[in-house]
Structures are given as C-alpha cells and as structure tokens.
CSV table of C-alpha atoms in Angstrom, one decimal:
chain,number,residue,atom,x,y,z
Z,64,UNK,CA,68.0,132.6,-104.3
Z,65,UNK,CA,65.4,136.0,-103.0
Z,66,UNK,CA,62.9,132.6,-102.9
Z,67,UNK,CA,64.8,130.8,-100.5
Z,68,UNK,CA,65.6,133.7,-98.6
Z,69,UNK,CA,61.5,134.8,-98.3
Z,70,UNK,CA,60.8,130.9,-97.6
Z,71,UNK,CA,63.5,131.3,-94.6
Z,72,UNK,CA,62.0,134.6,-93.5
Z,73,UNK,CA,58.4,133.0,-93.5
Z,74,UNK,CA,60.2,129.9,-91.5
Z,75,UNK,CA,61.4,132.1,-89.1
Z,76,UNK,CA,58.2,134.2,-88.8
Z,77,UNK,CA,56.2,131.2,-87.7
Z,78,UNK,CA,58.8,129.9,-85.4
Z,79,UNK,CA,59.6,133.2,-83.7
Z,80,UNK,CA,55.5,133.5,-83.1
Z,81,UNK,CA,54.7,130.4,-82.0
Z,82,UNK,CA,57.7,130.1,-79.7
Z,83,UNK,CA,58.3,133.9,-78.4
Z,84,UNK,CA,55.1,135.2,-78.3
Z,85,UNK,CA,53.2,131.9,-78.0
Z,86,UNK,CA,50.8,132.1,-81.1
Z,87,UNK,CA,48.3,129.3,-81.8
Z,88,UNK,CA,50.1,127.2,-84.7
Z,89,UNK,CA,47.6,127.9,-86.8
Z,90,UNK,CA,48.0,131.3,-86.6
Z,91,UNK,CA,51.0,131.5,-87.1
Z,92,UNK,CA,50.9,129.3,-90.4
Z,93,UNK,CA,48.1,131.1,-92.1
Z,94,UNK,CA,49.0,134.6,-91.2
Z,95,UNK,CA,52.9,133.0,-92.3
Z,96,UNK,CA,51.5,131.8,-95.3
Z,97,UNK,CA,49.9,135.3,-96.1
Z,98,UNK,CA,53.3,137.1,-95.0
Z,99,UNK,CA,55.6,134.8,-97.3
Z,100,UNK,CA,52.9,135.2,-100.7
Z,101,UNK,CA,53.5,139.5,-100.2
Z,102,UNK,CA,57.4,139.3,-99.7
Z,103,UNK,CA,57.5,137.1,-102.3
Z,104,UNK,CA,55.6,139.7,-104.8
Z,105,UNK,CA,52.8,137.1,-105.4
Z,106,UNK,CA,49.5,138.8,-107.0
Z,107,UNK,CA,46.9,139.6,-104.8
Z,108,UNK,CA,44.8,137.3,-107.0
Z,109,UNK,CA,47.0,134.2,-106.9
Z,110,UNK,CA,47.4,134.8,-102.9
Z,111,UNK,CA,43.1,134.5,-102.3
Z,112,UNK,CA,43.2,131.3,-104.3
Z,113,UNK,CA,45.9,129.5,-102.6
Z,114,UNK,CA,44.6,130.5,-99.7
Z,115,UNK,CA,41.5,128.8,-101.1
Z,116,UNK,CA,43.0,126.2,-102.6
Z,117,UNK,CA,45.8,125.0,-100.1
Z,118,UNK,CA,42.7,125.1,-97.4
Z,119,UNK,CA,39.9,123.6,-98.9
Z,120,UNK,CA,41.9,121.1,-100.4
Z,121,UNK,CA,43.9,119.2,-98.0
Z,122,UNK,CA,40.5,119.5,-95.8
Z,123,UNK,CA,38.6,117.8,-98.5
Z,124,UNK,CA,40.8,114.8,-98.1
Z,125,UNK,CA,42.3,114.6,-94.5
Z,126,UNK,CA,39.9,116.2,-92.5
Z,127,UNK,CA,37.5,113.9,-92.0
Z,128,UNK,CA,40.3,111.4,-91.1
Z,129,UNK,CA,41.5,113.5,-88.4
Z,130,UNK,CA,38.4,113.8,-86.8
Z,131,UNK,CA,37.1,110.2,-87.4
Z,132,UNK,CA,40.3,109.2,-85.6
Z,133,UNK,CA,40.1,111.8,-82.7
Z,134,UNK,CA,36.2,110.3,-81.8
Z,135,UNK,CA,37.7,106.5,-82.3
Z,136,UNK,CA,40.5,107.6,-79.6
Z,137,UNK,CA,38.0,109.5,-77.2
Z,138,UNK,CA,35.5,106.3,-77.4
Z,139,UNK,CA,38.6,104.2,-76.3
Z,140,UNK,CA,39.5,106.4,-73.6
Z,141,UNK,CA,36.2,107.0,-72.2
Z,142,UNK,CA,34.6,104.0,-71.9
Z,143,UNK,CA,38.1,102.2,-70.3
Z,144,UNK,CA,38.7,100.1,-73.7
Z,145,UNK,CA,42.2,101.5,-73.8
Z,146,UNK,CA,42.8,99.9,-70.5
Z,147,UNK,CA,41.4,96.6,-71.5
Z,148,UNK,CA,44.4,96.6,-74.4
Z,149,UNK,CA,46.9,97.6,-72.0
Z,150,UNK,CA,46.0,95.0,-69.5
Z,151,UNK,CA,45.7,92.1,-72.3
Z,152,UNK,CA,49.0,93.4,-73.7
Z,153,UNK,CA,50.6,92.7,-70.3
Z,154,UNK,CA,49.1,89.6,-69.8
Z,155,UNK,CA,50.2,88.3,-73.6
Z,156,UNK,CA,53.5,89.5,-73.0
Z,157,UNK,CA,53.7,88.7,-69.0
Z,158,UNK,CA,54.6,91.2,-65.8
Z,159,UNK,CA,58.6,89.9,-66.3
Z,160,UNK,CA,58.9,91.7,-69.5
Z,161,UNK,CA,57.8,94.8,-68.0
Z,162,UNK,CA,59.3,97.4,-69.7
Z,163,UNK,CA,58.5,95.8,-72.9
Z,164,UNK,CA,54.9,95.6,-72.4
Z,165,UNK,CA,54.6,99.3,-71.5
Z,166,UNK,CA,56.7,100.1,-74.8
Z,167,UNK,CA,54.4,97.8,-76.7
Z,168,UNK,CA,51.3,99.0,-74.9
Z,169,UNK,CA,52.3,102.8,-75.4
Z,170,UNK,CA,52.9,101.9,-79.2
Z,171,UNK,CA,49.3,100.5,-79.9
Z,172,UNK,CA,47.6,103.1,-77.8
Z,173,UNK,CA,49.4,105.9,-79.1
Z,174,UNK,CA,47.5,105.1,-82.8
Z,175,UNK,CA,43.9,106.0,-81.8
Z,176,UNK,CA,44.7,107.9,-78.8
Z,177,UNK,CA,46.4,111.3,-78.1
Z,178,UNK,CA,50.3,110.7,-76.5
Z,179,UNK,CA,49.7,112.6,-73.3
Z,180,UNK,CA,46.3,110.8,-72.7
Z,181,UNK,CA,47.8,107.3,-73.3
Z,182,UNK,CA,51.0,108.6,-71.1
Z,183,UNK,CA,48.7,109.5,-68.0
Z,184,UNK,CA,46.7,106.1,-68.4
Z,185,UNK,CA,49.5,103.7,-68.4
Z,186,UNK,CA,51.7,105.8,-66.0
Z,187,UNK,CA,49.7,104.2,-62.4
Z,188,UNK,CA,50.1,100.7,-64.2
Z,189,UNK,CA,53.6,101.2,-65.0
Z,190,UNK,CA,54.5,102.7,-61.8
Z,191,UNK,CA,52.8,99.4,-59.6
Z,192,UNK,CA,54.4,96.8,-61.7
Z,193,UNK,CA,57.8,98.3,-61.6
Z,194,UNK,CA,57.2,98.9,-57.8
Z,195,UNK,CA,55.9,95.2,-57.6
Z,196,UNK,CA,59.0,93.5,-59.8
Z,197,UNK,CA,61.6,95.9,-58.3
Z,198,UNK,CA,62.2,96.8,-62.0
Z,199,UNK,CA,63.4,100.9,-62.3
Z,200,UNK,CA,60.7,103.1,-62.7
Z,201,UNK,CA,62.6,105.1,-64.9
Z,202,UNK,CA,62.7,102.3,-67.5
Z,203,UNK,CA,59.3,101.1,-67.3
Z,204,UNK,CA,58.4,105.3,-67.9
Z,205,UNK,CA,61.0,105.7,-70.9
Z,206,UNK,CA,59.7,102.2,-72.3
Z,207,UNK,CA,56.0,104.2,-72.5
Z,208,UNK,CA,57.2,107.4,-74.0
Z,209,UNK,CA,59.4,105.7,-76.9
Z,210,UNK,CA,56.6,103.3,-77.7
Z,211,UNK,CA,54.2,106.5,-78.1
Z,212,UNK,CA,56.5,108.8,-79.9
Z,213,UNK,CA,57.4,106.3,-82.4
Z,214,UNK,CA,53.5,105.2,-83.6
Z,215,UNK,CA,52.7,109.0,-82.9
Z,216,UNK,CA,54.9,110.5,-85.5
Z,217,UNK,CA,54.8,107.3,-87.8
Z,218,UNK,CA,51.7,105.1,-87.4
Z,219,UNK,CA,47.9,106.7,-89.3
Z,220,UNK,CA,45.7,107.4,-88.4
Z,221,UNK,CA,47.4,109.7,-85.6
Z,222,UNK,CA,47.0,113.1,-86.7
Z,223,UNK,CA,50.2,114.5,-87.8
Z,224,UNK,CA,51.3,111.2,-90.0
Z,225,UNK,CA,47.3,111.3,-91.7
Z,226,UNK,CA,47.8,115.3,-92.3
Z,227,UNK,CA,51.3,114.4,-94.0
Z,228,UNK,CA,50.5,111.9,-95.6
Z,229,UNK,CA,47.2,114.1,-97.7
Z,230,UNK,CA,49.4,117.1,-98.2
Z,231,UNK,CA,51.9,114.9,-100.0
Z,232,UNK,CA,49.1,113.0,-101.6
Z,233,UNK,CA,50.5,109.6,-100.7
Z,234,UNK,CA,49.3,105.9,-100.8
Z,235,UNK,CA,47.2,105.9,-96.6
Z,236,UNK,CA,47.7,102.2,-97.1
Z,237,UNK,CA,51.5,102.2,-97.9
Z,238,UNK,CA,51.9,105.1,-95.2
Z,239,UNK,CA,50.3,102.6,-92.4
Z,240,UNK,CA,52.4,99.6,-93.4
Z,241,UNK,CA,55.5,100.7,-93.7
Z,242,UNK,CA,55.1,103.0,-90.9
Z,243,UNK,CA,54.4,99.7,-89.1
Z,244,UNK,CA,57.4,98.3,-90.0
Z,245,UNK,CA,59.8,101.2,-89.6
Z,246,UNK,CA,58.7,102.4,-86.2
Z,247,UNK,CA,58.6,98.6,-84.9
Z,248,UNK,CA,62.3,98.3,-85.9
Z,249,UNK,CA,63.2,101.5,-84.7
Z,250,UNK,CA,61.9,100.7,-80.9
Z,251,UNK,CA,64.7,98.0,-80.9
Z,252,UNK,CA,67.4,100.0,-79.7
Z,253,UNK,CA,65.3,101.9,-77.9
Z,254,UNK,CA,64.4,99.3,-75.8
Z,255,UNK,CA,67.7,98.5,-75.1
Z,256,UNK,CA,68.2,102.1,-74.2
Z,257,UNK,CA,65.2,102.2,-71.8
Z,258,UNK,CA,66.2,98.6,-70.1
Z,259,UNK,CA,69.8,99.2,-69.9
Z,260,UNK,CA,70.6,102.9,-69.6
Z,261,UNK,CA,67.3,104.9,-68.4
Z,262,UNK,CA,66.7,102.5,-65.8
Z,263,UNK,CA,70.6,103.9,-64.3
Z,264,UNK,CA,68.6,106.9,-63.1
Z,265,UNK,CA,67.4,107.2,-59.7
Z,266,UNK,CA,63.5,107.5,-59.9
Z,267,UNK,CA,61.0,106.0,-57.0
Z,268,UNK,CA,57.4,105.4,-57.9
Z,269,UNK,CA,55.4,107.7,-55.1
Z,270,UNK,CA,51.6,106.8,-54.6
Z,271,UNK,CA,48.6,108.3,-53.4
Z,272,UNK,CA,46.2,107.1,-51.0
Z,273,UNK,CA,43.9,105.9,-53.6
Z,274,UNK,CA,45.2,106.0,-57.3
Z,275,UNK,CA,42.8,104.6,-59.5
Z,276,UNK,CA,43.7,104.2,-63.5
Z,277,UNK,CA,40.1,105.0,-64.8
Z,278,UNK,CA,36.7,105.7,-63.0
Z,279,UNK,CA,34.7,102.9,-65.3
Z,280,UNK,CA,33.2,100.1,-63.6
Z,281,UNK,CA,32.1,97.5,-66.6
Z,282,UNK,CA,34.5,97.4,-69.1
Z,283,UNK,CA,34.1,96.6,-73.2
Z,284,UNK,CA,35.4,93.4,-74.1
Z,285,UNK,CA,39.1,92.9,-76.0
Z,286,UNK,CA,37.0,92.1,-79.5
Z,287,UNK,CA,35.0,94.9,-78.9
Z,288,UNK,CA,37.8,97.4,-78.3
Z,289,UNK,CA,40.3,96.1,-81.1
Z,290,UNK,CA,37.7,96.2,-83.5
Z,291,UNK,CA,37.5,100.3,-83.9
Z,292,UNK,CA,41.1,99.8,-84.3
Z,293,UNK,CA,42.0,97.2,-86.6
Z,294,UNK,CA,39.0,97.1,-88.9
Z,295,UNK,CA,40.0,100.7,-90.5
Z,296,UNK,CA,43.6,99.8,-90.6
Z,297,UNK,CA,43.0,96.3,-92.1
Z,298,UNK,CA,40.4,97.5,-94.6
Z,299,UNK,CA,43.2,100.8,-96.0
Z,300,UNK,CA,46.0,98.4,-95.9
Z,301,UNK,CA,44.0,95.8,-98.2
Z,302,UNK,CA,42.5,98.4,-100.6
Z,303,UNK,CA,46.1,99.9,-100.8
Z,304,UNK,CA,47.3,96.1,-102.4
Z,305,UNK,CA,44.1,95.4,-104.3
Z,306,UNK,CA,44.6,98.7,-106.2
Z,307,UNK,CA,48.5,97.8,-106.7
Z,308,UNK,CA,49.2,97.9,-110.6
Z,309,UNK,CA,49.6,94.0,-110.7
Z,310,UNK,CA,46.1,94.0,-109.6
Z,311,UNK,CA,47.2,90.8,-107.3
Z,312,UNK,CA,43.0,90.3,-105.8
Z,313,UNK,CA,42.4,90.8,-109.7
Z,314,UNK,CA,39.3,92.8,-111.0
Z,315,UNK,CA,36.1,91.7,-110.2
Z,316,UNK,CA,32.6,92.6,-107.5
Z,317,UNK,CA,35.2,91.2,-104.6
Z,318,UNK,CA,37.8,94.4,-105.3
Z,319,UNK,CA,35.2,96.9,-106.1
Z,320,UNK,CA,34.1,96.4,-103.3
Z,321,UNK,CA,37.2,96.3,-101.1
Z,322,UNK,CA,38.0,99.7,-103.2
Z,323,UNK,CA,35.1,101.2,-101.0
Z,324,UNK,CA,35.2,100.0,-98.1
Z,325,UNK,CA,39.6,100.8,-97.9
Z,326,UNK,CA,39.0,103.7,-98.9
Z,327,UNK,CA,40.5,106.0,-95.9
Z,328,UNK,CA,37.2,107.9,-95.5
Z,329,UNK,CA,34.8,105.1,-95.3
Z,330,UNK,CA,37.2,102.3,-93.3
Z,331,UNK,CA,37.9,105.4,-90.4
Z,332,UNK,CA,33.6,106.0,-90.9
Z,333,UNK,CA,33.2,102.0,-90.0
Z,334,UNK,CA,35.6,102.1,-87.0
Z,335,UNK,CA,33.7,105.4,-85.8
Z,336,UNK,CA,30.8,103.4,-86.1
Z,337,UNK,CA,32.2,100.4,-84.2
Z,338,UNK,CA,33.7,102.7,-81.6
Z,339,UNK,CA,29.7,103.7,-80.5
Z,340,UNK,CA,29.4,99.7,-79.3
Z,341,UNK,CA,32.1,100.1,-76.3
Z,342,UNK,CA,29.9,101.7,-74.0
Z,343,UNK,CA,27.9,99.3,-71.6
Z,344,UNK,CA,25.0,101.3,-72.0
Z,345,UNK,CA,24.7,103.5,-74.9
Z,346,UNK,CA,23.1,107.1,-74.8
Z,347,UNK,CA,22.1,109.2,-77.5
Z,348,UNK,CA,24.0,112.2,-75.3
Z,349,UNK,CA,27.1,110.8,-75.8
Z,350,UNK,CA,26.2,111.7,-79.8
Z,351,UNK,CA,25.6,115.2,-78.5
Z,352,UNK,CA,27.5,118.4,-78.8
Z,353,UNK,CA,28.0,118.3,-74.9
Z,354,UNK,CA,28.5,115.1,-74.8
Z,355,UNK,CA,32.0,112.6,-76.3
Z,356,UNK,CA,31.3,113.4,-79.7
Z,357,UNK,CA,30.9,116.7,-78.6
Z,358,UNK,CA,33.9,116.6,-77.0
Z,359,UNK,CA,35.8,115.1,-79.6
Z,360,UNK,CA,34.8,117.7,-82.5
Z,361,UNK,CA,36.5,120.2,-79.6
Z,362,UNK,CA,39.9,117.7,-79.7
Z,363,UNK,CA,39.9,117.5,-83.5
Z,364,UNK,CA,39.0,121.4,-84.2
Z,365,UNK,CA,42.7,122.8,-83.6
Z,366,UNK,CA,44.9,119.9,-85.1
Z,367,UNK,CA,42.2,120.4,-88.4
Z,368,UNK,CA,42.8,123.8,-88.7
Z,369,UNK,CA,46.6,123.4,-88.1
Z,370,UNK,CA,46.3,121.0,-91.1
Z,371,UNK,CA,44.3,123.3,-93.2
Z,372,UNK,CA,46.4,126.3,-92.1
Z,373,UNK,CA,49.7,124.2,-93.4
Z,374,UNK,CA,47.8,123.3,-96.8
Z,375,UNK,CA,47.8,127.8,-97.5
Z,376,UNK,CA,51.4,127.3,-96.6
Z,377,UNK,CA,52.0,124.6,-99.3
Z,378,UNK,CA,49.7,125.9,-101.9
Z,379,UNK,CA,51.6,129.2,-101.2
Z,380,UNK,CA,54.7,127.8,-102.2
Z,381,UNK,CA,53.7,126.0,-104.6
Z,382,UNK,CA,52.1,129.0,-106.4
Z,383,UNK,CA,55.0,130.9,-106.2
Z,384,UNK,CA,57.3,128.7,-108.4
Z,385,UNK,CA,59.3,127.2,-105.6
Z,386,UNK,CA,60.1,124.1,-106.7
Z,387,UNK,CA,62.1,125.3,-110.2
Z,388,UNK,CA,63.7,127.9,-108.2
Z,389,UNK,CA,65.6,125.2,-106.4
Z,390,UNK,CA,65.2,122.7,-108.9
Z,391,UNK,CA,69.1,123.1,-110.1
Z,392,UNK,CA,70.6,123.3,-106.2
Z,393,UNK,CA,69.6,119.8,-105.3
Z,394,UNK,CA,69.7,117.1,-107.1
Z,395,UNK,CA,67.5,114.2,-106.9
Z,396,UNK,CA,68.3,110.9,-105.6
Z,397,UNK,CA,67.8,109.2,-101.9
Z,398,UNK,CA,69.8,111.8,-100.0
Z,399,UNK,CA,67.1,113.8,-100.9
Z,400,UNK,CA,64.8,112.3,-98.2
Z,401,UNK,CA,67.1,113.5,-95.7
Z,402,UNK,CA,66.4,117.7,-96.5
Z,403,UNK,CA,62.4,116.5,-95.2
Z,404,UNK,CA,63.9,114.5,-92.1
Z,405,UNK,CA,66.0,117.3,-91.4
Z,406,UNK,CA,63.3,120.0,-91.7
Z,407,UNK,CA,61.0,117.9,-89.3
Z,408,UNK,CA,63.8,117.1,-87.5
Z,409,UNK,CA,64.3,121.4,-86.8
Z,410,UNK,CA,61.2,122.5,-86.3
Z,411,UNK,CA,60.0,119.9,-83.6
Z,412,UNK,CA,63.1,120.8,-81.8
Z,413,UNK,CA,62.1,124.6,-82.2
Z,414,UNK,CA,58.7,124.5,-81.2
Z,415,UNK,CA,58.2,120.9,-79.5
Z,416,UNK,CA,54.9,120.3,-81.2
Z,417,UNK,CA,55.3,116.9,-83.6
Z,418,UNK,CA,51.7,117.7,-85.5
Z,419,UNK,CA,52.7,121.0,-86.1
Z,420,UNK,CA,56.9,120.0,-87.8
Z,421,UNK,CA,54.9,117.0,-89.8
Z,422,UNK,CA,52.4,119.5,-91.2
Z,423,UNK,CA,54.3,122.4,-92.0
Z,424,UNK,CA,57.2,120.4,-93.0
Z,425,UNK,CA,55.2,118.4,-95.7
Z,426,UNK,CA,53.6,121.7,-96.6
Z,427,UNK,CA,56.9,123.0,-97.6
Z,428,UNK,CA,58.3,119.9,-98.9
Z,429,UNK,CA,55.1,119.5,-100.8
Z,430,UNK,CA,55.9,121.6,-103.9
Z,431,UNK,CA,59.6,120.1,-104.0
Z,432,UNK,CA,58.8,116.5,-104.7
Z,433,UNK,CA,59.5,116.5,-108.1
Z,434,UNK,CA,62.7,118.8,-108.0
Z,435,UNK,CA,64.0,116.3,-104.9
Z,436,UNK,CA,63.0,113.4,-107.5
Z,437,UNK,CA,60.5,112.0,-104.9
Z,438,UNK,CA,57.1,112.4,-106.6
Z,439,UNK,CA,56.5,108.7,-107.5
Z,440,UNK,CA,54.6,106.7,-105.3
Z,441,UNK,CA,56.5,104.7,-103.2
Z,442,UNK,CA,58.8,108.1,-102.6
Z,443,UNK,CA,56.2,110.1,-101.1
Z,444,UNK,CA,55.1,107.4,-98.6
Z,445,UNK,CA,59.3,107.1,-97.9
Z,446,UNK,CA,59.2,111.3,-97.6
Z,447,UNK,CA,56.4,110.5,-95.3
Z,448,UNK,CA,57.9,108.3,-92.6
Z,449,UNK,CA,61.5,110.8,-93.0
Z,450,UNK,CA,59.5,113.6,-92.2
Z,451,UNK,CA,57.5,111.7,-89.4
Z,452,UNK,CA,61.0,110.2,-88.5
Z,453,UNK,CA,62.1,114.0,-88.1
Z,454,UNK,CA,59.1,114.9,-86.1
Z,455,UNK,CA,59.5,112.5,-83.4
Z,456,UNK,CA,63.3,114.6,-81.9
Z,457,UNK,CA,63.9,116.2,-80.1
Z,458,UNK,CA,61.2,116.1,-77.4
Z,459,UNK,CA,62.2,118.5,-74.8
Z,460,UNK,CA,61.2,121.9,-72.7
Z,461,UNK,CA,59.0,123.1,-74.8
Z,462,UNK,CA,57.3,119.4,-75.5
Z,463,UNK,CA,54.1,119.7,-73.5
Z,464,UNK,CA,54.3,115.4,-73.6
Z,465,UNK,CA,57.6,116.0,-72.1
Z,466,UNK,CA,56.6,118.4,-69.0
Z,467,UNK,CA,53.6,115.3,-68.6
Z,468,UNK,CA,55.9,113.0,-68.6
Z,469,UNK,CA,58.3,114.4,-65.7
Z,470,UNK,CA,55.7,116.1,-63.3
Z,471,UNK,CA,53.7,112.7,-63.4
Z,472,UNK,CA,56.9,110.5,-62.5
Z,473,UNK,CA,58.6,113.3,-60.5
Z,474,UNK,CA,62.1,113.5,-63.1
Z,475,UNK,CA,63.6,116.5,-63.1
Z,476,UNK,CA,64.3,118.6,-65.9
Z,477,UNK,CA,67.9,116.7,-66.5
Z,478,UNK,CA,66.8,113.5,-65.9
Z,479,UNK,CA,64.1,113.8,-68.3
Z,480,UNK,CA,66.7,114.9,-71.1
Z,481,UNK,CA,69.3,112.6,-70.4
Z,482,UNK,CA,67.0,110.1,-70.4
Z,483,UNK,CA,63.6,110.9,-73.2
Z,484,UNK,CA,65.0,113.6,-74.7
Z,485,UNK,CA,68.6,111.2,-75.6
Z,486,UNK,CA,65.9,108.5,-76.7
Z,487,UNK,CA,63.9,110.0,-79.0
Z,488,UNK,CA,67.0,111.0,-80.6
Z,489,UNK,CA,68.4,107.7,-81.0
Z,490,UNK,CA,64.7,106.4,-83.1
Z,491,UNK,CA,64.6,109.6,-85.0
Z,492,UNK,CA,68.1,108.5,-86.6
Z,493,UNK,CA,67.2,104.8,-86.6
Z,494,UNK,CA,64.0,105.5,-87.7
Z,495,UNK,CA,65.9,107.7,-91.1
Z,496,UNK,CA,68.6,105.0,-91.6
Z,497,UNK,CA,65.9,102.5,-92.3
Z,498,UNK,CA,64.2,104.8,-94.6
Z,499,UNK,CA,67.3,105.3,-96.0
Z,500,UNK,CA,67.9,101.5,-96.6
Z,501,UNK,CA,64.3,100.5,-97.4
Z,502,UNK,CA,63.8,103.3,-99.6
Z,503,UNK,CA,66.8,101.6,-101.9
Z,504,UNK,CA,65.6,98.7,-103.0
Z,505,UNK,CA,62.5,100.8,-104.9
C-alpha cells in the first residue's frame, strides 16, 4: 500500500507542476519520475538505468513515428493539400450535409495534422457554408472539434495514440483499425449532439474584409495528397494481418516483403517520402533546418521528449515492483480496461493536454498489464483505445484547442462548455462502452 501511496504522490507532483506552476510536461515527468524512484527507496543504481532504459527505449521504437508523422502533417499543411481533402470531402458528401462534412473533414485531417492547425483551417470554410445554408454556426464548429478529438486521441499515427501504443508495446496495425472503427462509431451521437443540441446556441459567423483559408496559389492534386496518408496506414494495417498467427497471405517472397514495407518505421518513412511531391515546385530549402522540415523537427521535438520523459516514468514503475504490489487488489477481467480509461480520463481533465494523459497514463498502466490481465495482444491494443478514449474528456479551460476553438468563433467560456466540453464527454463514454463490448468477444 506505501507503493500506491508514492505512485499517488508522484501523480500529484506532476499534476501540481504542470498546472500550478506551469512546468513543461516533460519536466515535470522526468524530474517526477526521478522524485517517485527516491520516495520509493529505489537504488541509486536501478534509478540511472530506468532512466536509461524507460528513455532510450520507447524512443527506439516511437520516435521516429512521431516525427515522420509531424513532417507528413506539416507537408499537408504547407503546401494547401489539407485544403484540397477538405474541399473534396465537402463536395463527396455535398454543402446540405454540412455539419457532417466538417465532422468528417475534421476526423481525416486530425490523423496527419495537429488539432488546432486543422481547427484554424476549416474554421473560415465552416463559418461561409453555415453562413451560406443558414445552418448554425455553432454546429457546423462543434461538428469540427468532435471529428478532431475523436481521430486525435484514437486514430495513429497522431502523436499521443503512436506514443501509447509503443509504451504498451501493442500491435500499430491493430491500434489503427480498430481505432478506425471505434472513433467512427463514437462520432454517431455526437453528431446528433452537434446537429441537434449545439446548433441551440446563439453563435453568428463574423468576417473580415478579406479572409483567406490558405495563402497557396497552385494546389497538389487529391491523389497526390491522400497518398502520404493512406499509403502508411494501408501498408501497417496489412503487415499487422499478414503477420496474424493463421498466416492468412501465407509464407512466401509476397509477405516478406509486406513484413517490410508495414513495418511502422518504413510505411511512415514512404509517406514522408511521398509527402516531398505536394509542393508545385520543390526546393532543397524546404529539406533544410530553416526550412518545413526544419520546422517540423521544431513541432516533433517536445511531444518526443514528452514520450521519452513518460517511458522513465514507466520503466520507473516498473522497476520498482509495481505491478505485484497491486497484483492482489485488482483482479483481472474486462473491468479492468476501465482503471486506464479512468486514469486518462483524470488527467486530461487536470491538465487539458490529451498527449500528455495518453503518455503518462500508458506509462503507468504499462507495468500493470499483466496484474490487470491485459498483456495479450488483442488487450493492449483494447487498453490502447480506453486510454485514448479517456484522453479525449474533458476538453476545457485549460485545453489550449478549447481557448482556439472559442476566440476563433467568438463562444464564450459557457457556451464553449455547454456545448464542446458536454461533447467530448458523451464520445469519451461511447468511445469506452464499445471498448467494453468489442473487447468481449476476444
């Protein structure tokens, strides 16, 4: 029981510094991690090689992914070809299902790029067609944010989901399709929300003189844009079913072969690769350091070290014989999931960052998997998703996606929770009851 109560202590310690006396995250995890291995009477020995170990090895296997994904998302952005989805999006789906266009729209772009950037991208388009089909702004708005939170928190190769998912050591391909799946069916009642209860508040679209979405003049075409995309995620999710036990593709050159190229590293190296086609007219500067993969090393710097700074944390716990310390309060089973949802669920209320509660969530969960009775495969994609389903509520003051969201549309503070902060309360509890109910039948 002294375990728990350091592991509480250390909680509370990285909560209390990131929220009081606003401390970088990963601060406030290492020097955490640190704090927790001394209460805890770790040897000095053992507490230098976690650090070690917890940091060097979730970085060996995620941190490449998390910065592949960062330069697909700032290729996207830069060169317009996140606008060329949104605008085919609207067109396949058509300007009279408005507010489900921007939820689907805010879903898919949400995957390679960062929530507040997609946000500030599709807010001018939502804000003219709403205007233009006399739809309520405040619908077409909570459509966007839903449809970003739920493929933020749920959908790799977004940050927080890919961190998770290599702390837990889980199956990227599994992760990805069934994060699919869940967050899709999650954003039904969500819509619903945003068509039929958001749109009740009073929100009018103002406009500047000149509002323009994006300063490119040629943009990439659809093929070329998806491809960045869906090639990686394609390529994982195959691999993930040719390596199955059944071996359904069989064993032969074609599966070797798919092996490699799904492997999470290489697929996210390809769409990297692809992403350097978008612009109209390439330039070795944009390879630069001052240039956009210059910039996007500067993106994917803190959300690596956050991850790496979360992996001390786990390895930390780990070390210190967590997991049979707590091994005869819980018992295993599928309620189990719900201590990981409910762990995520706390801290991104606390401290409003979704990376941050997925990271430090699995890093503490991490050890426990085999006392919770979730350390078989399927279970640790499941503990994924409930921790990502956590991490998406609630989203509110001290959500920096949240303070976008309302000074962009002019909410105020209580229309903002009444209507964002209620939704992304409603698909964090979807979002776990379909855990719950997929998670079953394995």
């Amino acid at each position: 029981m002294l375990t728990l109560l350091f592991v509480l202590l250390a909680f509370a310690f990285i909560i209390v510094a990131i929220i009081k006396f606003e401390i970088h995250p990963f601060l406030a995890l290492f020097v955490g991690a640190i704090f927790y291995g001394l209460i805890a009477g770790m040897p000095a020995e053992l507490i230098v090689q976690s650090i070690s170990d917890g940091f060097g090895g979730v970085l060996g296997s995620i941190g490449l992914l998390i910065l592949f994904g960062v330069i697909i998302g700032t290729f996207l952005e830069k060169t317009g070809g996140a606008f060329v989805i949104a605008q085919k999006i609207l067109a396949w789906i058509g300007e009279k299902s408005v507010t489900l266009a921007m939820m689907v729209t805010g879903y898919i772009l949400s995957i390679p790029v960062f929530g507040d950037s997609t946000f500030i991208m599709l807010n001018p388009i939502s804000k003219s067609l709403s205007f233009k089909g006399k739809i309520p702004y405040a619908a077409t708005t909570i459509a966007i944010t839903l449809g970003v939170t739920a493929s933020h928190s749920l959908v790799p190769p977004t940050p927080g989901p890919i961190a998770a998912a290599g702390i837990l050591e889980a199956d990227l391909g599994m992760v990805i399709m069934w994060g699919f799946i869940v967050s899709s069916l999650a954003l039904v009642p969500c819509f619903f929300f945003a068509k039929y209860y958001a749109s009740r508040i009073d929100l009018v679209p103002e406009f500047a003189e000149e509002e323009r979405t994006t300063e490119v003049k040629k943009y990439p075409s659809l093929v070329k844009c998806f491809l960045p995309i869906a090639v990686p995620l394609l390529l994982i999710v195959l691999a993930s079913i040719a390596n199955y036990p059944t071996r359904p593709f069989g064993e032969n050159t074609f599966t070797y072969i798919l092996s490699f190229l799904g492997s999470p590293v290489i697929a996210l190296l390809l769409g990297t690769f692809l992403s350097f086609v978008l612009p109209a007219k390439f330039d070795k500067k944009l390879l630069s350091s001052s240039g956009w993969f210059g910039e996007a090393l500067l993106i994917a710097a803190p959300v690596i070290l956050i991850t790496g700074a979360g992996g001390v944390f786990g390895k930390m716990l780990q070390n210190s014989g967590l997991g049979d310390m707590v091994s005869g309060i819980i018992e295993p089973g599928n309620l189990s999931l719900l201590l990981p949802f409910l762990l995520a669920f706390a801290l991104k209320s606390a401290q409003g960052s979704s990376t941050v509660a997925l990271v430090t969530t699995a890093s503490i969960v991490a050890p426990l998997l085999g006392t919770l009775g979730l350390d078989s495969e399927m279970s640790k994609v499941f503990t994924v998703l409930a921790i990502g389903a956590g991490a998406t509520a609630i989203s509110h003051a001290n959500d920096s996606f949240f303070w976008a969201m309302t000074q962009l549309t002019g909410m105020n503070v209580k229309q903002g929770y009444m209507s964002h902060s209620i939704g992304t309360l409603i698909m964090a509890f979807t979002a776990i009851s379909l855990i719950f109910i997929i998670s079953s039948f394995f």
